[in-house]
C-alpha positions as CSV (number, residue, x, y, z in Angstrom):
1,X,-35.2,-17.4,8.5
2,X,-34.2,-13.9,8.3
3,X,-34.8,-11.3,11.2
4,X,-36.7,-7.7,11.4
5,X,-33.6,-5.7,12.8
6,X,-34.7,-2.5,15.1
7,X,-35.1,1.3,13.4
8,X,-32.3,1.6,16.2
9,X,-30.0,-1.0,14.8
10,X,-30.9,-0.7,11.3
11,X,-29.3,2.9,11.3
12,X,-26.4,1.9,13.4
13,X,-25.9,-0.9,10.4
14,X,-26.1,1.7,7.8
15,X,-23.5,4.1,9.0
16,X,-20.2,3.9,7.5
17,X,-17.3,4.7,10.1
18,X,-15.9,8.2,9.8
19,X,-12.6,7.3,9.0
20,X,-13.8,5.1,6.2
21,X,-15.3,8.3,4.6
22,X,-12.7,10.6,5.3
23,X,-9.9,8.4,4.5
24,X,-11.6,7.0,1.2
25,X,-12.0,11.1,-0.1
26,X,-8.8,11.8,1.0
27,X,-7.2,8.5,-1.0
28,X,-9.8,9.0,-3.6
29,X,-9.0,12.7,-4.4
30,X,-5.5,11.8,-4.7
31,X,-6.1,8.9,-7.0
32,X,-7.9,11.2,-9.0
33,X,-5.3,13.5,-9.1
34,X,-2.7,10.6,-9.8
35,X,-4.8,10.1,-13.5
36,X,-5.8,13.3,-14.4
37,X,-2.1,14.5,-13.4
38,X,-1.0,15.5,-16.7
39,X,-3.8,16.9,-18.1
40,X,-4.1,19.6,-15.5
41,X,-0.7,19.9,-14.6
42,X,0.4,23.8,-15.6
43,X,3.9,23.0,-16.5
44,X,6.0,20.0,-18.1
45,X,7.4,18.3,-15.3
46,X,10.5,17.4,-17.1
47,X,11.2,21.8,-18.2
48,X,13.9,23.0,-17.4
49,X,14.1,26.8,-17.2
50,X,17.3,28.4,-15.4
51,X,15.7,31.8,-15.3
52,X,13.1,30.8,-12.7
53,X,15.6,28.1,-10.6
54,X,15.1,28.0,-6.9
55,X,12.2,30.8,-6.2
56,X,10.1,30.6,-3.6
57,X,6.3,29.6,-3.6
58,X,3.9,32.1,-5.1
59,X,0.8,32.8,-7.5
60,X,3.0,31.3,-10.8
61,X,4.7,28.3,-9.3
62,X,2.5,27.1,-6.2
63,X,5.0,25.0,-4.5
64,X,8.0,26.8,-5.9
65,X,10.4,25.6,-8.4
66,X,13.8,23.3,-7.9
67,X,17.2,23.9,-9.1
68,X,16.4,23.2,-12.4
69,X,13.7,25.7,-12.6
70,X,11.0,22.7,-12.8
71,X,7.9,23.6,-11.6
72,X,7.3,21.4,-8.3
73,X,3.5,21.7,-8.3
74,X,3.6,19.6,-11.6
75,X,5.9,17.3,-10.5
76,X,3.7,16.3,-7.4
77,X,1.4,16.1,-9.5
78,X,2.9,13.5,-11.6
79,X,4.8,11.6,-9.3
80,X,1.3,10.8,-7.7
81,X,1.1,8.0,-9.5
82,X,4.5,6.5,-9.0
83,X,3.6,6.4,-5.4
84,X,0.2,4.9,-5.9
85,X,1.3,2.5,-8.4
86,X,3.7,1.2,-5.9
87,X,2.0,0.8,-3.2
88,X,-0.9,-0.8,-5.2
89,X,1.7,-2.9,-7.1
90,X,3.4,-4.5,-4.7
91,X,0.2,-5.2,-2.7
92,X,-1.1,-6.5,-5.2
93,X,1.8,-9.1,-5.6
94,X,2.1,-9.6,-2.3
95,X,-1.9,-11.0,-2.2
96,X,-0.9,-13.3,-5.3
97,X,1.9,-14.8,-3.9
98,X,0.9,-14.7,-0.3
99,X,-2.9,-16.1,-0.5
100,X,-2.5,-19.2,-1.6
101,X,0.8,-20.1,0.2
102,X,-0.7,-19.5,3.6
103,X,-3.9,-21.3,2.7
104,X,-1.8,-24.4,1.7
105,X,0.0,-23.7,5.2
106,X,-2.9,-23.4,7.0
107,X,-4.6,-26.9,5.3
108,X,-1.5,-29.1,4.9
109,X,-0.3,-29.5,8.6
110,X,2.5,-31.7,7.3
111,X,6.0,-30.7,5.7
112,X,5.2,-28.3,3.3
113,X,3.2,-26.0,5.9
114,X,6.1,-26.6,8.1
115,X,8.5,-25.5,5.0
116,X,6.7,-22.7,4.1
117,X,6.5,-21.4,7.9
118,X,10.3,-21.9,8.7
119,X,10.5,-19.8,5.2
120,X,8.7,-17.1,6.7
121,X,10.3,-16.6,9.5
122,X,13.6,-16.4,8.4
123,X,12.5,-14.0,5.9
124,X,10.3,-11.6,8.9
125,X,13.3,-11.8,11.1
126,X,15.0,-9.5,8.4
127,X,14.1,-6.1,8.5
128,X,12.0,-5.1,5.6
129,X,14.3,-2.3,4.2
130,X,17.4,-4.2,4.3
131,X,15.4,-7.5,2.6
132,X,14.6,-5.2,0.1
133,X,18.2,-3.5,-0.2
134,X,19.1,-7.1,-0.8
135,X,16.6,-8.2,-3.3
136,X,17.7,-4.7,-5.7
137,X,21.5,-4.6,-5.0
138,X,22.2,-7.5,-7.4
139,X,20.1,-5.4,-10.2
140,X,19.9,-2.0,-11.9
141,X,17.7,0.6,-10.2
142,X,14.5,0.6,-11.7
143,X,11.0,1.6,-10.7
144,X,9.3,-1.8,-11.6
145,X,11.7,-3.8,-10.1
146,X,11.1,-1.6,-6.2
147,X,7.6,-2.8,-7.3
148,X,8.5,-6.2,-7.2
149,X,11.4,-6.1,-4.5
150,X,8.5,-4.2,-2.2
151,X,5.9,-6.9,-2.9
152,X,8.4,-10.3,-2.2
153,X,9.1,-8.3,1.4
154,X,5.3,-8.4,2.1
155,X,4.7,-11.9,0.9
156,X,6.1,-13.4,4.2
157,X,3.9,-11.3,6.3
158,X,0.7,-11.9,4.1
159,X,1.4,-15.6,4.3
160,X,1.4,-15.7,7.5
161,X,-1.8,-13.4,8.5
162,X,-3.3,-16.0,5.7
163,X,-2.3,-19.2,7.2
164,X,-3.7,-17.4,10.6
165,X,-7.2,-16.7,9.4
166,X,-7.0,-20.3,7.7
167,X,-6.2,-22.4,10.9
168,X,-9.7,-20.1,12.4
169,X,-11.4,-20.8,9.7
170,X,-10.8,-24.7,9.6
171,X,-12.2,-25.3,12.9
172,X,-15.9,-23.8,11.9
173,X,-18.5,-26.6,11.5
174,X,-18.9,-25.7,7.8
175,X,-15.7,-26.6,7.0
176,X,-15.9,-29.6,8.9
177,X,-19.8,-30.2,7.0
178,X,-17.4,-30.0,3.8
179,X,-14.7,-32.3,4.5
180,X,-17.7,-34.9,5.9
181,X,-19.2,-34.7,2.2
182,X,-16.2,-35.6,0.9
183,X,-15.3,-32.3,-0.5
184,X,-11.2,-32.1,-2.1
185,X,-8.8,-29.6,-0.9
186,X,-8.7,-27.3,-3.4
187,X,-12.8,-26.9,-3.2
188,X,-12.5,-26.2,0.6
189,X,-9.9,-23.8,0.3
190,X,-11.3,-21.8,-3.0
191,X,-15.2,-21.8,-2.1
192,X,-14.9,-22.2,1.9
193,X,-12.2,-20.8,3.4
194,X,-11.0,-18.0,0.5
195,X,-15.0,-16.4,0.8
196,X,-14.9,-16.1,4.7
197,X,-11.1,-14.8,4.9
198,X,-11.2,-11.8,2.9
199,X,-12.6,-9.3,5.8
200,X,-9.8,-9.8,7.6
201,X,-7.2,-10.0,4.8
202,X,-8.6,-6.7,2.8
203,X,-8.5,-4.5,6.2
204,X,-4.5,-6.2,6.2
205,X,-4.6,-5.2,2.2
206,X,-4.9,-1.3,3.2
207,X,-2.1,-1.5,5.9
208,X,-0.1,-3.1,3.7
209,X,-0.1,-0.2,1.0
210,X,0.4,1.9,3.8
211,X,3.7,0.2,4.1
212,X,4.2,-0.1,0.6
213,X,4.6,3.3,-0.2
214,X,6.8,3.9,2.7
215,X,9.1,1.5,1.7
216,X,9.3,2.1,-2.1
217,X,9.5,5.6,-1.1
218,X,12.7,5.1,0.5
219,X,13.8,2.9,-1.5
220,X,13.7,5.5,-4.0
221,X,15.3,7.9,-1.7
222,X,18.4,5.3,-1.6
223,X,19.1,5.4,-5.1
224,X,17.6,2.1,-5.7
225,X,13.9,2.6,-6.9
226,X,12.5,5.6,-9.5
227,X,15.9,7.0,-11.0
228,X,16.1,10.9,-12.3
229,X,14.4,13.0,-14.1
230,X,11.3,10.5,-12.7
231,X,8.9,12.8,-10.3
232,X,8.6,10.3,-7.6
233,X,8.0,11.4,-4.3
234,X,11.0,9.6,-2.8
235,X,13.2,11.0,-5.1
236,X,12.2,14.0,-5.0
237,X,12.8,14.1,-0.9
238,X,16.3,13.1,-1.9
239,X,16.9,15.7,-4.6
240,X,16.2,18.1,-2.6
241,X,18.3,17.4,0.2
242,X,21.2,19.7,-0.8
243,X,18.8,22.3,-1.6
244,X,17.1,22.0,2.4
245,X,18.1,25.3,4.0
246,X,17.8,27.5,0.7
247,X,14.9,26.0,-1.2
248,X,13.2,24.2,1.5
249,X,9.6,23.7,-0.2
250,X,11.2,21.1,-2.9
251,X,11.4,18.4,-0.6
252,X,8.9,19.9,1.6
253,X,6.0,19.7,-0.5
254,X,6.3,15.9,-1.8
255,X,6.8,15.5,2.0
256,X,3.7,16.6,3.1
257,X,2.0,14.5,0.2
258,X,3.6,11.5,1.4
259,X,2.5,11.8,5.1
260,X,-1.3,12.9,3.9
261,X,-1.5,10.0,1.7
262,X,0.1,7.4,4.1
263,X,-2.3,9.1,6.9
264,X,-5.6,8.5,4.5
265,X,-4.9,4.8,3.9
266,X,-4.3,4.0,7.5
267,X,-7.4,6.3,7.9
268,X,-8.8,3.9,5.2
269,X,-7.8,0.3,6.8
270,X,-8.5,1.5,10.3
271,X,-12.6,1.9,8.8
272,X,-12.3,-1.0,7.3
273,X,-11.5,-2.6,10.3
274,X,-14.5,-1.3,12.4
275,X,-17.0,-1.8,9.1
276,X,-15.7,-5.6,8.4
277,X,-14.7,-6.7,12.1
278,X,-17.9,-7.9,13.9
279,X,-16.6,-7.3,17.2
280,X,-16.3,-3.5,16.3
281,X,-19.9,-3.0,14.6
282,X,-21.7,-2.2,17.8
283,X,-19.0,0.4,19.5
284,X,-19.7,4.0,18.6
């Protein structure tokens, strides 16, 4: 039977947290940005011109130019979506891979959730920039394969937030209604426990591209991710290193860029969290 909530609490249910809005403009703007890139770019990225090399911001090159005489404005522009896709990407692999290996953990309770778990946390105990040093080192640098290095150092971490809200989730008596009827596995898992674990693992989802980016962005800075003339922001951080006391605002700008988007999506998860986390929904 379904209850008459107060005006009071009917507003309170409505608003979205601050940081949800903010962060999802800030995210979305750049997004935007990150398709319509070269279409309102004013310059090729990839132009060289030695005439205007190294000068300074102003009202024909926004952000300056870099030694080549590229136009740094339209190569923030385009590496937008180098970063996005990365952090999106590996994510995104991370959730395929990760999901159902910590449901399986979470439901077995025999040796393959104790396989799985030992696997995890021999991979966690390795920092994630070295596992992902490792996972690239043995191939050619190459901006797909940071996608896929990024995601494999997430799975272990997504597995196990997974197999957390699992365990939770097993114990609730509709799960135990289920397993009365004489419901199979893979039914429980896919229309029981999936449904009522995704609050928790979308709000993980955002942090996670957070870290993502981060990540691919150094990875890139390494040597090991987007390789040259490629406009990702990484890369262009470590082009511009010898550059840093002459032509600061190359390295400077995709800099800044980097820390605003990173700041929206924790911005984004963080009202996620207060939206989707029932604890939360009455503080304010």
């Amino acid at each position: 039977m379904s209850s008459i909530a107060a005006p009071g609490e009917r507003g309170r249910s409505r608003a979205l947290p601050s940081s949800l809005v903010w962060g999802g403009i800030v995210v979305g703007a750049i997004a935007l940005l990150a398709i319509i890139g070269p279409w309102i770019a004013p310059y090729d990225p990839d132009a060289f011109s030695v005439r205007v090399r190294l000068q300074p911001p102003s009202a024909a090159h926004w952000f300056g130019t870099d030694e080549f005489g590229r136009d740094v404005f339209s190569r923030v522009l385009a590496g937008a979506h180098y970063s996005l896709g990365m952090g999106f990407g590996a994510t995104a692999l991370s959730l395929v891979l990760g999901i159902p290996l910590g449901l399986i953990a979470a439901f077995d309770r025999g040796w393959l959730s104790e396989a799985i778990m030992r696997a995890v946390d021999v991979l966690i105990s390795v920092p994630p920039i070295l596992l992902g040093l490792l996972v690239l080192a043995v191939t050619e640098p190459a901006l797909w394969k940071t996608i896929v290095a990024v995601g494999l150092v997430y799975v272990p971490i997504m597995t196990r937030i997974v197999r957390a809200v699992g365990l939770g989730l097993l114990a609730e008596d509709f799960v135990q209604a289920a397993r009365a009827r004489g419901e199979s596995a893979a039914w429980i898992l896919a229309a029981e426990i999936l449904p009522n674990a995704w609050p928790p693992i979308i709000v993980e989802t955002a942090l996670r591209i957070t870290f993502a980016i981060l990540l691919g962005s150094a990875l890139s800075f390494l040597g090991l991710g987007a390789q040259p003339p490629a406009s990702e922001w990484g890369l262009m951080i470590a082009e511009s290193r010898p550059f840093i006391e002459q032509a600061p605002w190359i390295g400077l700008a995709p800099g800044l860029c980097l820390c605003v988007l990173l700041i929206a999506i924790n911005l984004l998860g963080e009202g996620l969290r207060e939206l989707l986390d029932p604890r939360l929904r009455g503080r304010g």
